[in-house]
Coordinates of C-alpha atoms in Angstrom, one line a residue:
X834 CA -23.1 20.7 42.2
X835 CA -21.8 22.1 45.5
X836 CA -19.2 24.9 44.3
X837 CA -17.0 25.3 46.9
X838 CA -16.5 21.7 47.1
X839 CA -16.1 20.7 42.9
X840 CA -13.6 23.9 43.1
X841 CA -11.7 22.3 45.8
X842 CA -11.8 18.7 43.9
X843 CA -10.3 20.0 40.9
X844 CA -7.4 21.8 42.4
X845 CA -6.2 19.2 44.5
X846 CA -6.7 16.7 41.8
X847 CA -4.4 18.9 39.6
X848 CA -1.5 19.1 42.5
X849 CA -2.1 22.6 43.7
X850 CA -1.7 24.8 46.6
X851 CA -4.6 27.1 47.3
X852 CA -1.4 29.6 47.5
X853 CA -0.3 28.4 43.4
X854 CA -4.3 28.7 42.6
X855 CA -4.3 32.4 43.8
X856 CA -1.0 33.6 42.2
X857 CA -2.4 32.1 39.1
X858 CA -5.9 33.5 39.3
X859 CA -4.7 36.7 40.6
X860 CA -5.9 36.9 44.2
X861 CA -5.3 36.1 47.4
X862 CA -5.0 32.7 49.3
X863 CA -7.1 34.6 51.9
X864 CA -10.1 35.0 49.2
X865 CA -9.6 31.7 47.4
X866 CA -9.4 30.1 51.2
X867 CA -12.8 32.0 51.6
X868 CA -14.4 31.0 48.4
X869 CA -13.4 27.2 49.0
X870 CA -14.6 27.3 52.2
X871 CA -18.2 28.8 51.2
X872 CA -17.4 31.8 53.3
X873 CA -17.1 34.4 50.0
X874 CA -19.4 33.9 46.9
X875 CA -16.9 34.4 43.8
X876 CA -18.3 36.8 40.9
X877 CA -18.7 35.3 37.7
X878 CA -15.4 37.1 36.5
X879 CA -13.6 35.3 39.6
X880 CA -14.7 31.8 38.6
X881 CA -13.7 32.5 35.3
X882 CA -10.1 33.1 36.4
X883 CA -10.3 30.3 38.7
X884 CA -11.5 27.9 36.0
X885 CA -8.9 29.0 33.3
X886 CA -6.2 28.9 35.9
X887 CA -6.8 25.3 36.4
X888 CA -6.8 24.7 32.8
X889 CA -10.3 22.8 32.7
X890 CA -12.2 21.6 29.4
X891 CA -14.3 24.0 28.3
X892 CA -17.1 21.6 29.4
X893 CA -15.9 21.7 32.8
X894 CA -15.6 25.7 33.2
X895 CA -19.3 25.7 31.7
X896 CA -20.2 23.0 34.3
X897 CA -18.4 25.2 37.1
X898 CA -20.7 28.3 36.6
X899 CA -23.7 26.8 37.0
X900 CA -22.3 25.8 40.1
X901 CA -21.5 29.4 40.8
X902 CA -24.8 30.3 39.9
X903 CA -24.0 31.9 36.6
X904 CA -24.7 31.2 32.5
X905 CA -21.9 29.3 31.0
X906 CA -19.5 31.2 29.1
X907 CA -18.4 28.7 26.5
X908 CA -21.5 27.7 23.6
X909 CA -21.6 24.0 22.5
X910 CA -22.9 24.1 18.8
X911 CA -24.2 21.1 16.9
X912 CA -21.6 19.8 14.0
X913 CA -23.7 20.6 11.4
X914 CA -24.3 24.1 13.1
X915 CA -23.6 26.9 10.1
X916 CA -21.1 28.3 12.8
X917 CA -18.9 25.5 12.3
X918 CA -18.7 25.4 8.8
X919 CA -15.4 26.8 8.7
X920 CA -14.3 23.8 10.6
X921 CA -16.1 21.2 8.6
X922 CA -14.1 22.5 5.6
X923 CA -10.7 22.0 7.5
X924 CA -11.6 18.9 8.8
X925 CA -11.9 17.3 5.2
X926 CA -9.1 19.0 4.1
X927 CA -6.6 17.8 6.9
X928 CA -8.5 14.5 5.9
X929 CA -8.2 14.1 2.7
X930 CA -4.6 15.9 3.0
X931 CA -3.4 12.6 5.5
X932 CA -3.8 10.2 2.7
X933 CA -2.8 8.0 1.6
X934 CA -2.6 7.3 5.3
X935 CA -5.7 6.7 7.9
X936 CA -7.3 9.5 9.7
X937 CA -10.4 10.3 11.9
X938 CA -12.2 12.9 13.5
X939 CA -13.9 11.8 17.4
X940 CA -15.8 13.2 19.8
X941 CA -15.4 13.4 23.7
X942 CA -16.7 9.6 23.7
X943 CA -14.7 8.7 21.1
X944 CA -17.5 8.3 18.6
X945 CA -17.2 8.4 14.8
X946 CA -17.4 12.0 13.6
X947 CA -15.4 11.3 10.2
X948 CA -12.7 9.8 8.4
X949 CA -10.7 9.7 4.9
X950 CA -10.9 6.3 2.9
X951 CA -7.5 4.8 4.0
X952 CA -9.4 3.9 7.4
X953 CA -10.7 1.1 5.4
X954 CA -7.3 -0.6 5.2
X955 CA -7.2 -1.0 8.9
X956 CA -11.3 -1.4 9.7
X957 CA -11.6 -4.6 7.0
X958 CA -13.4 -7.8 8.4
X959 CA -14.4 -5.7 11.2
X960 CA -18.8 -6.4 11.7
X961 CA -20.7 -3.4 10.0
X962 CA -22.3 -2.5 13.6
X963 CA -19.1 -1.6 14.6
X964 CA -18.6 0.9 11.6
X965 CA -19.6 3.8 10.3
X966 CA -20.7 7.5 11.3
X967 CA -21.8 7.6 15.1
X968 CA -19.9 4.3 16.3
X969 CA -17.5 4.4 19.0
X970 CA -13.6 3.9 17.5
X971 CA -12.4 2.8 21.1
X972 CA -15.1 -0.4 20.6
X973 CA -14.1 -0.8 17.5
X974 CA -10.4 -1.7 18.2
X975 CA -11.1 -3.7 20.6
X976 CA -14.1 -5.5 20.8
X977 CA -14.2 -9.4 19.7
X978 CA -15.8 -8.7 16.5
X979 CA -13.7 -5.7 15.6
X980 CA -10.4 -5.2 15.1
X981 CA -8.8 -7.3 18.0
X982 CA -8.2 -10.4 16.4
X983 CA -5.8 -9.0 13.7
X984 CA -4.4 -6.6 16.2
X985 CA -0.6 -8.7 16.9
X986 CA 0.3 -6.9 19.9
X987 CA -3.7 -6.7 21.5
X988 CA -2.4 -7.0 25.4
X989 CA -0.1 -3.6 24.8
X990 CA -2.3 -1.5 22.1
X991 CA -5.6 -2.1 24.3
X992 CA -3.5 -0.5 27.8
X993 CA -2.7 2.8 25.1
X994 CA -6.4 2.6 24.5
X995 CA -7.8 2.0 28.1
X996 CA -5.6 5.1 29.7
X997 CA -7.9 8.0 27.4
X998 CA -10.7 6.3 28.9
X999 CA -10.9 7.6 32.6
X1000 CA -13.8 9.9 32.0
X1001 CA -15.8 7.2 30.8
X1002 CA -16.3 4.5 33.2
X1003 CA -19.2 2.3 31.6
X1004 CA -17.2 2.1 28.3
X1005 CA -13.7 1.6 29.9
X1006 CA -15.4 -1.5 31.9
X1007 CA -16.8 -3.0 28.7
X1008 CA -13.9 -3.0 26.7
X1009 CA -11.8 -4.3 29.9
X1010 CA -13.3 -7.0 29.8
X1011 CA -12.5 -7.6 25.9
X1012 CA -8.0 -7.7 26.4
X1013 CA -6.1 -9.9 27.9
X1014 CA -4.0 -9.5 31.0
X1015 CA -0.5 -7.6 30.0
X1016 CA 2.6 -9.6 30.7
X1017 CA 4.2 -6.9 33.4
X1018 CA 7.3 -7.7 31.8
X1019 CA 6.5 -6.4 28.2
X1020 CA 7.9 -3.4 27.3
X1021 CA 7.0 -1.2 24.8
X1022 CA 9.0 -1.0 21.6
X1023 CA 11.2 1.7 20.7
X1024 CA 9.9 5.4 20.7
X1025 CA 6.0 4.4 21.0
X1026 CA 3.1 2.3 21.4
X1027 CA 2.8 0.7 17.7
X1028 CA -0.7 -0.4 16.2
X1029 CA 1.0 -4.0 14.6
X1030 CA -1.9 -4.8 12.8
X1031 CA -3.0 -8.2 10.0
X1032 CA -4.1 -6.8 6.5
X1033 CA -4.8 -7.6 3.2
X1034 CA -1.8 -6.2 2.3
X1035 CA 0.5 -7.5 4.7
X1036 CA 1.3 -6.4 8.4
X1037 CA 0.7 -2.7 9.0
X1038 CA 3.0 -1.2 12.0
X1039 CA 1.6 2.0 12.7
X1040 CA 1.8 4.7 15.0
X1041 CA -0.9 7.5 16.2
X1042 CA -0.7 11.2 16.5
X1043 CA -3.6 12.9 17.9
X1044 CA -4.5 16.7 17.2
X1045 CA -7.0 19.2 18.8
X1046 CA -8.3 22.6 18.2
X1047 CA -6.2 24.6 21.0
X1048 CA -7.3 27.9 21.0
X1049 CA -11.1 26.5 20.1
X1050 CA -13.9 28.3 22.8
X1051 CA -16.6 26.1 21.7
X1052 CA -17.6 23.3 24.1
X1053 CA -18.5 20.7 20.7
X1054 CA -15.0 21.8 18.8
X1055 CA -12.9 21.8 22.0
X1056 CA -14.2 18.6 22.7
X1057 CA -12.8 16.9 18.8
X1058 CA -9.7 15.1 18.3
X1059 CA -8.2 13.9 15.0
X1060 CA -6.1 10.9 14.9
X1061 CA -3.8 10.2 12.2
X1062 CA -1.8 7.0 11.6
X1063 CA 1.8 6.9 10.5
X1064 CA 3.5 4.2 8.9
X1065 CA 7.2 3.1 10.7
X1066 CA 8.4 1.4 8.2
X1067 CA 9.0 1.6 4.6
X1068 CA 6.7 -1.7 4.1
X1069 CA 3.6 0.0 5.8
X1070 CA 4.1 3.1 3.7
X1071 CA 4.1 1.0 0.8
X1072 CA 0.8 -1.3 1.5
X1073 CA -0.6 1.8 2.7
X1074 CA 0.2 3.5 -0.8
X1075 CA -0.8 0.5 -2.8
X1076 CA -4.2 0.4 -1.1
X1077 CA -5.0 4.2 -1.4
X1078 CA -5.5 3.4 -5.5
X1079 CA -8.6 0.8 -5.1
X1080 CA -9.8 2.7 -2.0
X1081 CA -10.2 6.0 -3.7
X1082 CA -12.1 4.7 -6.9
X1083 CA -14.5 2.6 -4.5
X1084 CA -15.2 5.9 -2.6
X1085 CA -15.1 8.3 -5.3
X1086 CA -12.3 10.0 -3.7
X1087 CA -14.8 10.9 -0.8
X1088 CA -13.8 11.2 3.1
X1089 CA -16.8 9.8 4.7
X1090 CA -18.5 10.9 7.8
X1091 CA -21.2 13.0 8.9
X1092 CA -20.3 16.7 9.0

Protein backbone atom coordinates (compact mmCIF):
# COMPACT_ATOMS: atom_id res chain seq x y z
CA UNK A 1 0.00 0.00 0.00
CA UNK A 2 1.36 3.34 -1.11
CA UNK A 3 1.09 5.56 2.21
CA UNK A 4 0.96 8.79 1.10
CA UNK A 5 -1.71 7.98 -1.24
CA UNK A 6 -4.20 5.48 1.24
CA UNK A 7 -3.55 8.59 3.82
CA UNK A 8 -4.83 10.94 1.26
CA UNK A 9 -7.96 8.50 0.28
CA UNK A 10 -9.10 8.31 3.69
CA UNK A 11 -9.14 11.99 4.43
CA UNK A 12 -10.85 13.14 1.49
CA UNK A 13 -13.31 10.28 1.71
CA UNK A 14 -14.12 11.59 5.33
CA UNK A 15 -14.75 15.41 4.03
CA UNK A 16 -11.57 16.88 5.31
CA UNK A 17 -9.19 19.69 4.72
CA UNK A 18 -5.48 18.79 5.00
CA UNK A 19 -5.84 22.19 7.31
CA UNK A 20 -8.91 20.21 9.68
CA UNK A 21 -6.46 16.85 9.52
CA UNK A 22 -3.49 18.91 10.99
CA UNK A 23 -5.45 20.85 13.78
CA UNK A 24 -6.76 17.55 14.72
CA UNK A 25 -3.50 15.61 14.65
CA UNK A 26 -1.63 18.43 16.04
CA UNK A 27 0.68 19.60 13.30
CA UNK A 28 1.01 21.63 10.58
CA UNK A 29 -0.81 21.74 7.04
CA UNK A 30 2.81 22.34 5.87
CA UNK A 31 3.95 18.78 7.36
CA UNK A 32 0.77 16.83 6.69
CA UNK A 33 1.00 18.66 2.93
CA UNK A 34 4.57 17.07 3.06
CA UNK A 35 3.67 13.64 4.32
CA UNK A 36 0.81 13.35 1.65
CA UNK A 37 2.86 14.35 -0.82
CA UNK A 38 5.75 11.71 -0.05
CA UNK A 39 7.99 14.61 0.53
CA UNK A 40 8.27 13.87 4.70
CA UNK A 41 8.22 10.19 6.06
CA UNK A 42 5.84 10.45 9.22
CA UNK A 43 7.17 8.62 12.58
CA UNK A 44 5.25 5.91 13.82
CA UNK A 45 3.82 8.31 16.63
CA UNK A 46 2.74 10.76 13.61
CA UNK A 47 0.66 8.07 11.88
CA UNK A 48 -0.77 7.21 14.91
CA UNK A 49 -2.23 10.65 15.44
CA UNK A 50 -3.11 10.86 11.94
CA UNK A 51 -4.97 7.53 12.02
CA UNK A 52 -6.92 8.29 15.35
CA UNK A 53 -7.74 11.68 14.02
CA UNK A 54 -9.55 10.29 11.14
CA UNK A 55 -11.31 7.93 13.39
CA UNK A 56 -10.38 4.69 11.37
CA UNK A 57 -11.33 0.97 12.50
CA UNK A 58 -8.78 -0.38 14.39
CA UNK A 59 -8.21 -2.64 11.30
CA UNK A 60 -7.57 0.22 9.17
CA UNK A 61 -4.92 2.07 11.56
CA UNK A 62 -3.15 -1.45 11.83
CA UNK A 63 -3.38 -1.62 7.92
CA UNK A 64 -1.94 2.14 7.75
CA UNK A 65 1.33 1.32 9.59
CA UNK A 66 2.40 -1.21 7.62
CA UNK A 67 2.05 1.24 5.01
CA UNK A 68 4.26 3.50 7.06
CA UNK A 69 6.62 0.88 7.51
CA UNK A 70 5.88 0.18 11.14
CA UNK A 71 4.32 -2.91 13.43
CA UNK A 72 0.62 -2.49 13.97
CA UNK A 73 -0.34 -1.02 17.13
CA UNK A 74 -3.69 -2.74 17.72
CA UNK A 75 -3.50 -7.00 18.39
CA UNK A 76 -6.40 -9.02 16.76
CA UNK A 77 -6.89 -12.07 19.23
CA UNK A 78 -8.82 -15.18 18.28
CA UNK A 79 -12.46 -15.44 20.18
CA UNK A 80 -11.56 -18.21 22.03
CA UNK A 81 -8.16 -16.41 22.93
CA UNK A 82 -7.92 -16.61 27.05
CA UNK A 83 -7.47 -12.69 26.66
CA UNK A 84 -10.97 -12.34 25.74
CA UNK A 85 -12.55 -14.25 28.27
CA UNK A 86 -13.72 -11.41 30.08
CA UNK A 87 -15.75 -10.59 26.99
CA UNK A 88 -17.04 -14.04 26.37
CA UNK A 89 -18.62 -13.82 29.89
CA UNK A 90 -20.40 -10.43 28.96
CA UNK A 91 -21.43 -11.48 25.82
CA UNK A 92 -23.64 -14.25 27.31
CA UNK A 93 -24.73 -12.28 29.85
CA UNK A 94 -26.03 -9.30 27.64
CA UNK A 95 -27.47 -12.43 25.79
CA UNK A 96 -29.11 -14.25 27.98
CA UNK A 97 -30.05 -10.78 29.82
CA UNK A 98 -32.09 -9.66 26.07
CA UNK A 99 -34.54 -12.39 26.53
CA UNK A 100 -37.06 -13.14 26.12
CA UNK A 101 -36.20 -11.11 22.99
CA UNK A 102 -33.72 -12.09 20.05
CA UNK A 103 -30.05 -11.23 20.13
CA UNK A 104 -26.72 -11.93 18.36
CA UNK A 105 -23.25 -11.35 18.45
CA UNK A 106 -21.37 -10.81 14.41
CA UNK A 107 -18.29 -10.31 13.17
CA UNK A 108 -16.94 -7.66 10.59
CA UNK A 109 -18.67 -10.06 7.77
CA UNK A 110 -21.54 -10.35 9.57
CA UNK A 111 -20.99 -14.00 10.40
CA UNK A 112 -22.61 -15.96 13.33
CA UNK A 113 -20.50 -15.46 16.49
CA UNK A 114 -23.50 -16.18 18.93
CA UNK A 115 -27.00 -15.78 19.94
CA UNK A 116 -29.68 -16.38 22.91
CA UNK A 117 -32.57 -18.89 22.13
CA UNK A 118 -35.29 -16.38 21.20
CA UNK A 119 -33.39 -16.07 17.70
CA UNK A 120 -35.19 -19.24 17.01
CA UNK A 121 -38.55 -17.50 16.90
CA UNK A 122 -37.44 -15.43 13.94
CA UNK A 123 -34.89 -18.08 12.06
CA UNK A 124 -37.81 -20.99 11.93
CA UNK A 125 -38.32 -22.74 8.43
CA UNK A 126 -35.17 -21.14 7.48
CA UNK A 127 -32.69 -24.29 5.64
CA UNK A 128 -30.06 -25.59 8.32
CA UNK A 129 -27.13 -24.31 5.89
CA UNK A 130 -28.13 -21.11 6.57
CA UNK A 131 -27.96 -21.47 10.43
CA UNK A 132 -25.86 -21.92 12.96
CA UNK A 133 -22.29 -20.80 14.37
CA UNK A 134 -20.06 -19.37 11.44
CA UNK A 135 -23.07 -18.53 8.94
CA UNK A 136 -23.50 -15.22 7.63
CA UNK A 137 -26.84 -13.33 9.33
CA UNK A 138 -26.98 -10.81 6.32
CA UNK A 139 -27.54 -14.26 3.91
CA UNK A 140 -29.63 -15.48 6.19
CA UNK A 141 -32.39 -12.65 6.03
CA UNK A 142 -32.36 -12.53 2.77
CA UNK A 143 -31.53 -15.26 0.77
CA UNK A 144 -34.57 -17.41 -0.99
CA UNK A 145 -34.29 -20.15 1.43
CA UNK A 146 -33.92 -18.05 4.49
CA UNK A 147 -35.89 -15.70 5.95
CA UNK A 148 -37.21 -13.67 2.89
CA UNK A 149 -40.30 -15.24 2.20
CA UNK A 150 -41.94 -14.56 5.67
CA UNK A 151 -40.23 -11.19 5.71
CA UNK A 152 -43.72 -8.81 4.81
CA UNK A 153 -41.95 -5.77 4.06
CA UNK A 154 -38.68 -7.71 1.97
CA UNK A 155 -38.19 -4.61 -0.66
CA UNK A 156 -37.64 -1.99 2.53
CA UNK A 157 -35.92 -4.44 5.30
CA UNK A 158 -33.35 -5.75 2.48
CA UNK A 159 -32.22 -1.63 1.56
CA UNK A 160 -31.56 -1.40 5.79
CA UNK A 161 -29.53 -4.54 5.18
CA UNK A 162 -27.66 -3.73 1.88
CA UNK A 163 -26.45 -0.05 3.28
CA UNK A 164 -23.96 -2.04 6.24
CA UNK A 165 -22.68 -3.84 3.36
CA UNK A 166 -20.32 -1.41 1.48
CA UNK A 167 -17.11 -2.98 2.70
CA UNK A 168 -18.06 -6.15 1.28
CA UNK A 169 -18.71 -6.10 -2.27
CA UNK A 170 -18.92 -9.98 -3.21
CA UNK A 171 -21.59 -10.51 -0.52
CA UNK A 172 -23.59 -7.16 -1.14
CA UNK A 173 -23.82 -8.35 -5.05
CA UNK A 174 -25.09 -11.78 -3.99
CA UNK A 175 -27.77 -10.81 -1.86
CA UNK A 176 -28.71 -7.87 -4.45
CA UNK A 177 -29.61 -10.03 -6.48
CA UNK A 178 -32.04 -11.97 -3.89
CA UNK A 179 -34.74 -8.41 -3.20
CA UNK A 180 -36.84 -6.91 -5.29
CA UNK A 181 -36.73 -3.46 -6.77
CA UNK A 182 -38.11 -0.80 -3.90
CA UNK A 183 -41.06 1.12 -4.95
CA UNK A 184 -39.28 4.90 -4.76
CA UNK A 185 -42.33 5.93 -3.36
CA UNK A 186 -42.36 3.78 -0.12
CA UNK A 187 -41.63 5.35 2.75
CA UNK A 188 -40.55 4.11 5.78
CA UNK A 189 -42.90 3.79 8.73
CA UNK A 190 -42.77 5.86 11.67
CA UNK A 191 -39.54 6.26 13.72
CA UNK A 192 -37.62 3.14 11.94
CA UNK A 193 -37.02 0.54 9.62
CA UNK A 194 -39.31 -2.46 11.14
CA UNK A 195 -38.45 -6.19 10.60
CA UNK A 196 -42.48 -7.22 9.88
CA UNK A 197 -41.96 -10.71 9.98
CA UNK A 198 -44.61 -14.33 9.56
CA UNK A 199 -44.30 -16.62 12.69
CA UNK A 200 -45.62 -19.33 14.35
CA UNK A 201 -46.96 -17.12 16.66
CA UNK A 202 -48.38 -14.62 14.67
CA UNK A 203 -46.72 -11.44 12.96
CA UNK A 204 -43.64 -10.17 14.75
CA UNK A 205 -42.90 -6.24 14.14
CA UNK A 206 -39.57 -5.71 15.31
CA UNK A 207 -37.02 -3.25 15.45
CA UNK A 208 -33.01 -3.54 15.69
CA UNK A 209 -30.56 -1.80 17.90
CA UNK A 210 -26.99 -2.49 17.34
CA UNK A 211 -24.14 -2.19 20.09
CA UNK A 212 -20.27 -2.19 19.90
CA UNK A 213 -17.38 -2.30 22.21
CA UNK A 214 -16.27 1.60 21.99
CA UNK A 215 -13.39 1.99 23.83
CA UNK A 216 -12.28 -1.83 22.69
CA UNK A 217 -8.24 -1.62 21.21
CA UNK A 218 -8.39 -5.08 19.89
CA UNK A 219 -8.79 -5.43 16.09
CA UNK A 220 -11.22 -9.02 16.74
CA UNK A 221 -13.43 -7.17 19.65
CA UNK A 222 -13.57 -3.79 17.86
CA UNK A 223 -14.68 -5.48 14.94
CA UNK A 224 -18.12 -7.27 17.04
CA UNK A 225 -21.47 -5.94 16.97
CA UNK A 226 -24.54 -7.27 18.91
CA UNK A 227 -27.90 -6.77 17.60
CA UNK A 228 -30.91 -6.93 19.64
CA UNK A 229 -34.53 -7.00 18.51
CA UNK A 230 -37.23 -5.02 20.10
CA UNK A 231 -40.81 -5.71 19.92
CA UNK A 232 -43.14 -2.33 18.84
CA UNK A 233 -46.08 -3.54 19.85
CA UNK A 234 -47.69 -5.06 22.75
CA UNK A 235 -48.65 -8.23 20.41
CA UNK A 236 -44.85 -8.92 19.48
CA UNK A 237 -43.92 -8.60 23.09
CA UNK A 238 -46.42 -11.04 23.90
CA UNK A 239 -45.63 -13.91 21.04
CA UNK A 240 -42.17 -13.15 21.81
CA UNK A 241 -42.87 -13.95 25.69
CA UNK A 242 -45.08 -16.93 24.96
CA UNK A 243 -42.28 -18.46 22.76
CA UNK A 244 -39.36 -17.85 25.28
CA UNK A 245 -41.14 -20.86 27.57
CA UNK A 246 -40.77 -23.80 24.93
CA UNK A 247 -37.50 -22.24 23.59
CA UNK A 248 -35.74 -22.34 26.85
CA UNK A 249 -36.67 -26.00 27.88
CA UNK A 250 -35.56 -27.18 24.18
CA UNK A 251 -32.18 -25.31 24.76
CA UNK A 252 -31.72 -25.96 28.35
CA UNK A 253 -31.68 -22.39 28.87
CA UNK A 254 -28.42 -22.27 26.81
CA UNK A 255 -27.39 -19.15 24.40
CA UNK A 256 -25.76 -20.94 21.64
CA UNK A 257 -22.73 -19.98 19.67
CA UNK A 258 -19.27 -20.56 19.57
CA UNK A 259 -17.27 -18.55 22.08
Amino acid sequence: MDFPRALRERRTGRRLSQLDLALRAGTTQRHLSFIESGRSAPGRNMVVRLAESLELPLRERNELLLAAGYAPAYPESALDDPVLAPVRTAIDHILRGHLPYPALVVDRRGDLVAANTALDVITEGAAPELLGPGTNVYRLALHPDGLAPRIHNLAEWARHILARLGHLEELHAELSSYVPELDPSAGQLGFAVPLRLRSSYGELRLMTTVTTFATAVDVTLAELKLEAFLPTDPATAEALSTAAGPLASAAGGQAPGNM
